CSV table of C-alpha atoms and ligand atoms in Angstrom, one decimal:
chain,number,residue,atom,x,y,z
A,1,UNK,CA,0.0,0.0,0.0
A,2,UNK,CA,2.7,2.3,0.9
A,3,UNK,CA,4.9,1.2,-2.1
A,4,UNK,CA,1.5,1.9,-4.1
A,5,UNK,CA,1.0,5.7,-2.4
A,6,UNK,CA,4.8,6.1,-3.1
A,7,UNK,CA,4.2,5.0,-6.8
A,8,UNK,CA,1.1,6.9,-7.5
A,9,UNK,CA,2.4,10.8,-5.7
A,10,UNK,CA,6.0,10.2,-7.5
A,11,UNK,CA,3.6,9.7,-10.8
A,12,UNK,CA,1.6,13.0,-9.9
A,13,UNK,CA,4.9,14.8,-9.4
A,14,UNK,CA,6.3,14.2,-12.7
A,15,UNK,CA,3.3,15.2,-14.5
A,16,UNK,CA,2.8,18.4,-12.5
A,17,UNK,CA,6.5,18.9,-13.2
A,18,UNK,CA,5.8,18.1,-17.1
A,19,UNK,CA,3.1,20.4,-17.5
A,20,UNK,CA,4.3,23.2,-15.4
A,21,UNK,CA,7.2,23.2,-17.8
A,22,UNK,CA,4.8,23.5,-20.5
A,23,UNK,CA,3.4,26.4,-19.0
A,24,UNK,CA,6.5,28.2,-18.8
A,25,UNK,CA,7.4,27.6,-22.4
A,26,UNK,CA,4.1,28.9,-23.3
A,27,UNK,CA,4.5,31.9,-21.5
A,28,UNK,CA,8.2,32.3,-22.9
A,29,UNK,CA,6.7,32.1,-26.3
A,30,UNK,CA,3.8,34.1,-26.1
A,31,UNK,CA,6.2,36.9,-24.8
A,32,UNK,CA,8.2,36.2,-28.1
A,33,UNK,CA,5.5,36.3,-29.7
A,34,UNK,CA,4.2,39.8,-28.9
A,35,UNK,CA,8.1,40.8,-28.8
A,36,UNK,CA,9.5,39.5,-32.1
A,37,UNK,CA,6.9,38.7,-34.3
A,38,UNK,CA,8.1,36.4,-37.0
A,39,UNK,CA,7.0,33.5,-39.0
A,40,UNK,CA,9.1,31.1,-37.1
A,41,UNK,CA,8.0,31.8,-33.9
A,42,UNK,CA,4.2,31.7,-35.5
A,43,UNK,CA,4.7,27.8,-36.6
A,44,UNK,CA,6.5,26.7,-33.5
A,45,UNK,CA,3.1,25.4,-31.4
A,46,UNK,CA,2.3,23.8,-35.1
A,47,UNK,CA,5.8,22.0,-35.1
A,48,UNK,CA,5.4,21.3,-31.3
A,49,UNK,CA,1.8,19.6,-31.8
A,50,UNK,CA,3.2,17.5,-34.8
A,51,UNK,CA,6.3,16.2,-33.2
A,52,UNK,CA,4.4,15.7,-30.2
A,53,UNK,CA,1.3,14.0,-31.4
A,54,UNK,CA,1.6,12.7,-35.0
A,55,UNK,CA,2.5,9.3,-33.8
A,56,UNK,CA,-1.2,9.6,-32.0
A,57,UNK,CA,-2.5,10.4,-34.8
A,58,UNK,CA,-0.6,7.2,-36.6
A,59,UNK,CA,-3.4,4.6,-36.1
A,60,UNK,CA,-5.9,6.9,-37.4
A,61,UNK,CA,-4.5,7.6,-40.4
A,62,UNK,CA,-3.9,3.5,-41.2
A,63,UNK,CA,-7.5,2.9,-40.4
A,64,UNK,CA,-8.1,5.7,-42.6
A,65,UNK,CA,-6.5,4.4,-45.5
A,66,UNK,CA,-7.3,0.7,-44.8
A,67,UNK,CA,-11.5,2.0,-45.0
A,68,UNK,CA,-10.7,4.1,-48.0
A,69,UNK,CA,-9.0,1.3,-49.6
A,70,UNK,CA,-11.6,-1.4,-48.7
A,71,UNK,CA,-14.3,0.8,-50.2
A,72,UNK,CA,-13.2,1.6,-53.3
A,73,UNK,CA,-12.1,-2.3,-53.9
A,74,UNK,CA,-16.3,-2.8,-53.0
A,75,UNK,CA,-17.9,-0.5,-55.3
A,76,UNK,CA,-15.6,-1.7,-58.1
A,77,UNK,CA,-17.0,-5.2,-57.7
A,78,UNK,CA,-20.8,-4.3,-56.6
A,79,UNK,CA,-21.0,-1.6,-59.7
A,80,UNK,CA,-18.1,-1.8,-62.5
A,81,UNK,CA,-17.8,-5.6,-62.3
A,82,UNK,CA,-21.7,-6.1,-63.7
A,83,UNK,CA,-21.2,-2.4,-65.7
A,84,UNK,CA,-18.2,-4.7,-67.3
A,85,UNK,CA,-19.2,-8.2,-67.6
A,86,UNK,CA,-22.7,-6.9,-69.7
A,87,UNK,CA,-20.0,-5.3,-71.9
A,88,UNK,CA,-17.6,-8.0,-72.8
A,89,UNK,CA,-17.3,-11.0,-70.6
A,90,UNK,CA,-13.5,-11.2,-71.9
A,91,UNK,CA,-12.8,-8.0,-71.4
A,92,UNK,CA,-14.1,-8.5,-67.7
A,93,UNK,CA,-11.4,-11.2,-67.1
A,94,UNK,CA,-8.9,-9.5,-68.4
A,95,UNK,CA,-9.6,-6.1,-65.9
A,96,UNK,CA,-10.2,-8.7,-63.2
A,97,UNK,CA,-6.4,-10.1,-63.5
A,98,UNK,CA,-4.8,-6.4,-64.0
A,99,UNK,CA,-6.7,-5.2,-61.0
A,100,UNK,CA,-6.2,-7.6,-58.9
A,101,UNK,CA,-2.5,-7.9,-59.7
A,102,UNK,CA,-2.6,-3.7,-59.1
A,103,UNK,CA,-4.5,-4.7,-55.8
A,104,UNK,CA,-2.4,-7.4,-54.3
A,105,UNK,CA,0.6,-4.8,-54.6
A,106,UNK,CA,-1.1,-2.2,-53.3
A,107,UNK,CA,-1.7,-4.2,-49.7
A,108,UNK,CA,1.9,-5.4,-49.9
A,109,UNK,CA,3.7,-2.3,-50.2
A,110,UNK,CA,1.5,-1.5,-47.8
A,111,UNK,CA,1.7,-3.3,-45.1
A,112,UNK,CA,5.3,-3.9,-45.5
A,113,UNK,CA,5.7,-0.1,-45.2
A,114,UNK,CA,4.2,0.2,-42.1
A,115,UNK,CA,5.5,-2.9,-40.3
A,116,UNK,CA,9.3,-2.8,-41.5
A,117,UNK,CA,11.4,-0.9,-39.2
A,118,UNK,CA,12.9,1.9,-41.2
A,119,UNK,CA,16.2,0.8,-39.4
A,120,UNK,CA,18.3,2.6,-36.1
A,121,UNK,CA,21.7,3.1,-35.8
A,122,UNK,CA,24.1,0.8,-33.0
A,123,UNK,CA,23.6,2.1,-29.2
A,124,UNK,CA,27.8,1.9,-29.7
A,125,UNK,CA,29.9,2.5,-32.4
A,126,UNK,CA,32.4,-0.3,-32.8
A,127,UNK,CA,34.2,1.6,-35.5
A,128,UNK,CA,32.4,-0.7,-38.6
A,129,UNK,CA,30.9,2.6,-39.5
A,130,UNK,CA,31.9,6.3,-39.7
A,131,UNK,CA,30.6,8.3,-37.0
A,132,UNK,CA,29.8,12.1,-38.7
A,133,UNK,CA,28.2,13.4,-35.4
A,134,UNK,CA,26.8,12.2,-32.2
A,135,UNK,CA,23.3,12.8,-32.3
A,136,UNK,CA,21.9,16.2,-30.1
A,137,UNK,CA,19.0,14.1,-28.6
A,138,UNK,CA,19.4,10.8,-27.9
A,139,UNK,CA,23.5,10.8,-27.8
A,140,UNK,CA,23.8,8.2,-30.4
A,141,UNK,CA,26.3,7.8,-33.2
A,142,UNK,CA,25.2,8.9,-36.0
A,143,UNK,CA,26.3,7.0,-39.5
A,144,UNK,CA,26.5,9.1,-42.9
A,145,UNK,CA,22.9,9.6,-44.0
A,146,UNK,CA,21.4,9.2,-40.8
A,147,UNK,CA,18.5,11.9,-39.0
A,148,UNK,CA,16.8,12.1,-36.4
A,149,UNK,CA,13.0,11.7,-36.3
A,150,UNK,CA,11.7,13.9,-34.3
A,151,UNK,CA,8.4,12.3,-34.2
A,152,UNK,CA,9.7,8.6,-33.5
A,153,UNK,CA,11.7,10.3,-31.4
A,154,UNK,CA,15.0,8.2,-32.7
A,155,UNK,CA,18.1,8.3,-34.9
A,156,UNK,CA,17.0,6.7,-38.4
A,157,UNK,CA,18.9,4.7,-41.3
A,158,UNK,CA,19.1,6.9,-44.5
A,159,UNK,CA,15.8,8.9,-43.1
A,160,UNK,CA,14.3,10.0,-45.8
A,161,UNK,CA,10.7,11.3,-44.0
A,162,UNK,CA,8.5,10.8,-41.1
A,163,UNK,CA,4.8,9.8,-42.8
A,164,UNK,CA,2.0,9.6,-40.8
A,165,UNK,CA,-0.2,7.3,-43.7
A,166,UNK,CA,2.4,4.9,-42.3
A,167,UNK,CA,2.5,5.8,-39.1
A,168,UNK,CA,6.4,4.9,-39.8
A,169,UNK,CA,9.2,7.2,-40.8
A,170,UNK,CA,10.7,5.9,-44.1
A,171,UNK,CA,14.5,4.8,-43.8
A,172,UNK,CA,16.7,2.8,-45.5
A,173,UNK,CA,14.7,-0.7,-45.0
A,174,UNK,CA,11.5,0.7,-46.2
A,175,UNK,CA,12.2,3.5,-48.7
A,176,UNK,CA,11.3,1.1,-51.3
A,177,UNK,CA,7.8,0.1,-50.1
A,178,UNK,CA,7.0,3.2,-49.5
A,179,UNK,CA,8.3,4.3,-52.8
A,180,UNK,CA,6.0,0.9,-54.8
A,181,UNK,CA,3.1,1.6,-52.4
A,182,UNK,CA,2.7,5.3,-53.8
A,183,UNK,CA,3.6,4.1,-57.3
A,184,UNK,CA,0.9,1.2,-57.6
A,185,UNK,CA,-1.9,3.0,-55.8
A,186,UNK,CA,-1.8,6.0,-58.5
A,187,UNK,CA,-2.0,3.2,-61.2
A,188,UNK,CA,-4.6,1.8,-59.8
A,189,UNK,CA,-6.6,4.6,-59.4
A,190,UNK,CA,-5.8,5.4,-62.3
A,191,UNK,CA,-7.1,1.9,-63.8
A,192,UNK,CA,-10.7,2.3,-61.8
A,193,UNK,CA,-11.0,6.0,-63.6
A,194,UNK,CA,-10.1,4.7,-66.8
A,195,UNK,CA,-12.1,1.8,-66.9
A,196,UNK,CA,-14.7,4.1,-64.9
A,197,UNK,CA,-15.2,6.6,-67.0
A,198,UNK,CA,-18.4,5.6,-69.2
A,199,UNK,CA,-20.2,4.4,-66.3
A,200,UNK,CA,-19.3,7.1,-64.3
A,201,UNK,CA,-20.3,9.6,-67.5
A,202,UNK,CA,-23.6,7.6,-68.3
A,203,UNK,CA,-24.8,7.3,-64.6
A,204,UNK,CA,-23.9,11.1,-63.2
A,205,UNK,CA,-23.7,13.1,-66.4
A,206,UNK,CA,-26.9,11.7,-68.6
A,207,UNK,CA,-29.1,10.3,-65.6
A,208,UNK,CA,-30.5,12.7,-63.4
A,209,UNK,CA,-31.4,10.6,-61.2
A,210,UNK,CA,-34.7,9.5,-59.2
A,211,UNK,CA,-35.0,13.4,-58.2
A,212,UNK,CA,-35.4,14.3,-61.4
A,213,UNK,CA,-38.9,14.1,-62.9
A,214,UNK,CA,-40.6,15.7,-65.9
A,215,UNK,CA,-43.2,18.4,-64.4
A,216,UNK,CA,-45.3,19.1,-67.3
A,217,UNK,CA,-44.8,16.6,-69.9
A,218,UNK,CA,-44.7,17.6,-73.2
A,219,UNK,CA,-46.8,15.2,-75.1
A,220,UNK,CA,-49.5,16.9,-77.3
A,221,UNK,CA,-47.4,19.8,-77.7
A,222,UNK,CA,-45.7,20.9,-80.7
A,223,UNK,CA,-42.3,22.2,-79.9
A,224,UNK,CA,-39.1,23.5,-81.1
A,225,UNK,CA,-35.4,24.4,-80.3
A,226,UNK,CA,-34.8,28.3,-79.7
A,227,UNK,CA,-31.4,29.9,-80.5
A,228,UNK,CA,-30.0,28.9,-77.1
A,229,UNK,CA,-31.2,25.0,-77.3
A,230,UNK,CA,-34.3,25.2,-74.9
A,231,UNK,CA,-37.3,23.3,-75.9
A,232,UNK,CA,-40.1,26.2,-76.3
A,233,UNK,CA,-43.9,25.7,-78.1
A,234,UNK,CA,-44.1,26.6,-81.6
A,235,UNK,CA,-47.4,29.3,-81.9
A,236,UNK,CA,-47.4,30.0,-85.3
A,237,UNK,CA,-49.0,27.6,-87.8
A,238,UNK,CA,-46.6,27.7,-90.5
A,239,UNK,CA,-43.5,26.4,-87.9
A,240,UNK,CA,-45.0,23.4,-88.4
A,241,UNK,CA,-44.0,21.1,-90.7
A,242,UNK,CA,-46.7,18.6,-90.3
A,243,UNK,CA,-46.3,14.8,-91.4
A,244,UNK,CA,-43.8,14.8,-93.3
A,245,UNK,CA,-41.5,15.2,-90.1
A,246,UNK,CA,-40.7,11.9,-88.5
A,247,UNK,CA,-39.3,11.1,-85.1
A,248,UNK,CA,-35.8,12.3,-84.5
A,249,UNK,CA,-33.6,9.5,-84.1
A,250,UNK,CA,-30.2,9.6,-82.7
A,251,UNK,CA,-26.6,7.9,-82.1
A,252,UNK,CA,-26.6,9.9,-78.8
A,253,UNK,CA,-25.6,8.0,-75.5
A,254,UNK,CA,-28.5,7.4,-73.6
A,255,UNK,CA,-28.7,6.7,-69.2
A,256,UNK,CA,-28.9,3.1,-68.3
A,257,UNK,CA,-31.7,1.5,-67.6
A,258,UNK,CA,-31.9,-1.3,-64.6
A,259,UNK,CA,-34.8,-3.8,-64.8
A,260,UNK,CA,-37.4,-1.9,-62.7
A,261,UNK,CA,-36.2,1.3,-64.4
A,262,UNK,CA,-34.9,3.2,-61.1
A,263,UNK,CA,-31.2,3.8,-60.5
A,264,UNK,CA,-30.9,4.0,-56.1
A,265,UNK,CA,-29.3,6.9,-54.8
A,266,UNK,CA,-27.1,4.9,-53.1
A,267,UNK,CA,-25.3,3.7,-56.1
A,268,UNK,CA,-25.1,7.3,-57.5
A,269,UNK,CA,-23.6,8.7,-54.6
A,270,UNK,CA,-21.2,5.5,-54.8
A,271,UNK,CA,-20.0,6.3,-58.2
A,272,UNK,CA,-19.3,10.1,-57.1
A,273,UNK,CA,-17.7,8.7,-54.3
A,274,UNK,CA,-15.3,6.6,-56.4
A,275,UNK,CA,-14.9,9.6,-58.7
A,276,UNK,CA,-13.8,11.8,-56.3
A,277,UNK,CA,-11.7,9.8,-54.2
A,278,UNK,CA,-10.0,8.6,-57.4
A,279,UNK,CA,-9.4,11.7,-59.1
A,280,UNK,CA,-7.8,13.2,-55.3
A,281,UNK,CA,-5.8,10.2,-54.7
A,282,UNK,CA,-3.7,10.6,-58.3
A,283,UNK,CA,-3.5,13.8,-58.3
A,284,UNK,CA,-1.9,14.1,-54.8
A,285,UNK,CA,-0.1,10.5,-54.9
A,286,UNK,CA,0.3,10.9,-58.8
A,287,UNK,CA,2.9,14.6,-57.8
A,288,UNK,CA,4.3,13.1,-54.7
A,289,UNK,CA,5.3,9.9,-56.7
A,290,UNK,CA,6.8,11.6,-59.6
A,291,UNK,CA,9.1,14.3,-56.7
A,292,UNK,CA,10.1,11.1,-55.7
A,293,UNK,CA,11.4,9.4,-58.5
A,294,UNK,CA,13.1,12.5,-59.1
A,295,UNK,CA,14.7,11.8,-56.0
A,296,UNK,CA,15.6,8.4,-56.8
A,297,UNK,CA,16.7,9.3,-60.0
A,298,UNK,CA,19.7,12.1,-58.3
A,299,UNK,CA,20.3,9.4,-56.0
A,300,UNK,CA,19.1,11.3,-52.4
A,301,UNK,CA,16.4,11.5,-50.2
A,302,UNK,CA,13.5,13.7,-49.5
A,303,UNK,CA,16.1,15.7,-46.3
A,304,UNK,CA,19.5,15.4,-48.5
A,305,UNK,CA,17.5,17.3,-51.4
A,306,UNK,CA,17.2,20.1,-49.4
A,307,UNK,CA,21.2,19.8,-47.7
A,308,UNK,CA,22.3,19.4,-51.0
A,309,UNK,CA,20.4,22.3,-52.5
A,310,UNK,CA,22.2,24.5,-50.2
A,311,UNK,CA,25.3,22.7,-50.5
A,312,UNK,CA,24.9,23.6,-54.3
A,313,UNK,CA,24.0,27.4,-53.6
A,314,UNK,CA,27.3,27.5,-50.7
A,315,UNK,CA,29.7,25.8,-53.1
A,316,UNK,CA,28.5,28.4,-56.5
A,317,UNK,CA,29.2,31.1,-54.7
A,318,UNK,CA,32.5,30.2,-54.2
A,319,UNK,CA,33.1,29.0,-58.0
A,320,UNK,CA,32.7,25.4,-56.8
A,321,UNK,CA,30.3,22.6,-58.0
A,322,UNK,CA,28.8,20.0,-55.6
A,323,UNK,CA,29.1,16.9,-56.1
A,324,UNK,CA,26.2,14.9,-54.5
A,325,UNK,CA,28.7,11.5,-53.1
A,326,UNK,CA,25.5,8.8,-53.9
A,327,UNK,CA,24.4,10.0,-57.1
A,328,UNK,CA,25.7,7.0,-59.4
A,329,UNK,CA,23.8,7.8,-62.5
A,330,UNK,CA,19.8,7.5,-63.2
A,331,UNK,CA,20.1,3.9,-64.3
A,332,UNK,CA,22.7,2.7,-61.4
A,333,UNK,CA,20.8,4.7,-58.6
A,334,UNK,CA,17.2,2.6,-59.7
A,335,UNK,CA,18.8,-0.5,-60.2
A,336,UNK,CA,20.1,0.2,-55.7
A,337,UNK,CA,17.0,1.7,-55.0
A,338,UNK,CA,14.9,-1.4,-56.3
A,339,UNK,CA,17.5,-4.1,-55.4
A,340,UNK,CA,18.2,-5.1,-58.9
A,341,UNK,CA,21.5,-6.7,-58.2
A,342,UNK,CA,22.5,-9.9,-57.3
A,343,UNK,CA,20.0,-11.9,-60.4
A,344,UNK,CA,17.1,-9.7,-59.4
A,345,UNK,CA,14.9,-9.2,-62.3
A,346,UNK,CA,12.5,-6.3,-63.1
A,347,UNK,CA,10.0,-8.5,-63.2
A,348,UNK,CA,10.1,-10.7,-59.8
A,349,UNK,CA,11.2,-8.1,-57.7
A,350,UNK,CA,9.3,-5.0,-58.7
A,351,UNK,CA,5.9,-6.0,-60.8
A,352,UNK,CA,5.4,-8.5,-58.3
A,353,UNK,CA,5.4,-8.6,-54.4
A,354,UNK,CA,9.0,-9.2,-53.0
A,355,UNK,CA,10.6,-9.2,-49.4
A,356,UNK,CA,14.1,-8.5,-50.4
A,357,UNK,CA,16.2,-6.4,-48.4
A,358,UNK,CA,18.4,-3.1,-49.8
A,359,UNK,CA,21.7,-3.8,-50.5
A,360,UNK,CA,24.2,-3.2,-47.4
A,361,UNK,CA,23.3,-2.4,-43.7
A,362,UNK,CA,22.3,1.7,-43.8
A,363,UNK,CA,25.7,2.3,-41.9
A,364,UNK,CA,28.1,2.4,-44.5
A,365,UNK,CA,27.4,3.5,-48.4
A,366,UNK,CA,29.2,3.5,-50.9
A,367,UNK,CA,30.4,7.0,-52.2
A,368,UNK,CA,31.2,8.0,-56.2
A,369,UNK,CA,34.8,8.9,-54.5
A,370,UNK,CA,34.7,5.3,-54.3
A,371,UNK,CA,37.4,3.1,-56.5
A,372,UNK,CA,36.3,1.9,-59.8
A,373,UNK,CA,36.6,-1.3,-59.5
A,374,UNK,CA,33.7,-1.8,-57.2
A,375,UNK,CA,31.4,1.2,-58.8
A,376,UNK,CA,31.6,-1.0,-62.4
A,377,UNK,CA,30.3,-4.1,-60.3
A,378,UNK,CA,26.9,-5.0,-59.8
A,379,UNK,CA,27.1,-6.7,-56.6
A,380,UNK,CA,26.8,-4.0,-53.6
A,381,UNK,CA,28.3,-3.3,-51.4
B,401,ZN,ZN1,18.8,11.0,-32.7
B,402,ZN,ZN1,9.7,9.1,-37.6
């Protein structure tokens, strides 16, 4: 009982302590606030709250992206698969294998992006690696290419970003899930609007749906088209051009029909649903997939694009040219970012699911200071 009194006020201590700290710091920055106002000082609660409570926020975001995932996979089946197998039943088994080959990486990348480790350097250095710094907040060695995550609150392998989809930071032993997740979910969101489209068009652009009901119907009463296209009643007797005047008949698409005729709310808003969702998710993953193949492509990640950026601007004004030390060439720096050494093939280890790891440990790298001999090779390191 005593042990448990002890326990409980030495708890109540630490969290008075903790927030009467917090306090302070508010105070100090309110002051700065009012003092010096800048930008900077603006963001700082922002940064605080993400450092602080991103990884809070982690499972969220997964569930998010699992239920987002999940429903897209169900309206494709429940509306495109009949849309498509009415079409061409051949044509249906041919979408079936492409999306489901689209899907199956999808989850993969997925999953393996949020359960692999990104990878943390040794509590020690025994001298296998080259120690640039010691890190500032948790007093660890830190190997070339490594950051700290503020967020995970650790040194990481080759950090390349914290992401919260992933509720992981991406390092050196996820980069390329990551990387194949983003890749593979803009083509297949791109496959579901592509093979979308014409029921997407037929069911929300030509059917109004069951709101939509003719008030006054216009049986009985002779019409025509005014300048601007609306329907209006001819008056004068010789607009008419009696018999001789036969139903129009064109090639125009018409809206579906179902068997009893009605089209359910439900399955409209479905299809907007899917269209929106779709649309979002390439554009957004679509930009942030093509940065990063540019990335991949210079050989860096997203934190050394920005260190050697203003390496590049330092060195120019003093007539020098940066050389970035991992940038082996476009076709090199794919063939380390995939794993395509070693036998690998395009077509085993990217198109379909595969566990490999990177090449080397995430301590040492190789460098284009590096002798020949071993830059020619493909086997790394
Ligand atoms: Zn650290
Ligand atoms: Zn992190």
């Amino acid at each position: 009982m005593t042990r448990f009194k002890w326990r409980y006020s030495s708890e109540l201590k630490k969290l008075f302590t903790r927030y009467r700290a917090r306090w302070s710091y508010a105070k100090i920055w309110f002051r700065r606030l009012i003092t010096e106002f800048d930008s900077d000082t603006c963001l700082e609660p922002m940064f605080w709250f993400v450092d602080n409570y991103t990884h809070l926020l982690g499972p969220f975001f997964i569930f998010a992206v699992s239920g987002l995932t999940i429903a897209v996979v169900v309206i494709a089946y429940w509306i495109g698969l009949p849309f498509w197998w009415e079409k061409s039943p051949k044509a249906t088994v041919f979408l079936l294998i492409i999306g489901n080959w689209l899907l199956l990486n999808v989850i993969f990348h997925y999953v393996m992006g949020v359960i692999t480790p990104p990878g943390e350097p040794p509590q020690i250095s025994d001298g296998s690696f080259e120690v640039r710094k010691i890190c500032k907040k948790c007093h660890l060695p830190k190997a070339p290419r490594t950051h700290h995550c503020s967020i995970c609150k650790k040194c990481v392998l080759k950090m390349d970003h914290h992401c919260p989809w992933l509720n992981n930071c991406v390092g050196f032993f996820n980069h390329r899930y990551f990387f194949l997740y983003m890749a593979y979910t803009t083509l297949g969101c791109l496959f579901l609007i592509i093979f979308g489209f014409e029921l997407g068009y037929k069911h929300i652009w030509l059917d109004h749906g069951d709101s939509w009901i003719e008030s006054e119907p216009l049986e009985g009463q002779p019409v025509k088209f005014n300048l601007s296209g609306h329907i209006i009643p001819v008056t004068h007797a010789h607009e008419y051009d009696d018999d001789l005047l036969l139903p129009a008949k064109h090639a125009l698409p018409t809206p579906p029909t179902s068997d009893d005729g009605t089209y359910t709310m439900g399955r409209r808003r479905a299809i907007i649903f899917m269209a929106t969702t779709n649309v979002t998710a390439v554009l957004a993953l679509g930009a942030l997939t093509i940065w990063h193949a540019k990335l991949i492509t210079h050989g860096e990640t997203s934190i050394e694009a920005l260190i050697n950026q203003e390496e590049t601007e330092r060195l120019l004004k003093e007539n020098k040219i940066y050389v970035n030390p991992y940038n082996f060439g476009a076709r090199k720096n794919w063939k380390l970012f995939l794993g395509l050494v070693r036998g690998r093939t395009f077509w085993r280890s990217v198109l379909l699911p595969s566990w490999h790891k990177p090449e080397g440990n995430g301590l040492t790298f190789h460098t284009v200071h590096d002798e020949r001999v071993y830059l020619s090779t493909d086997e790394w390191p």
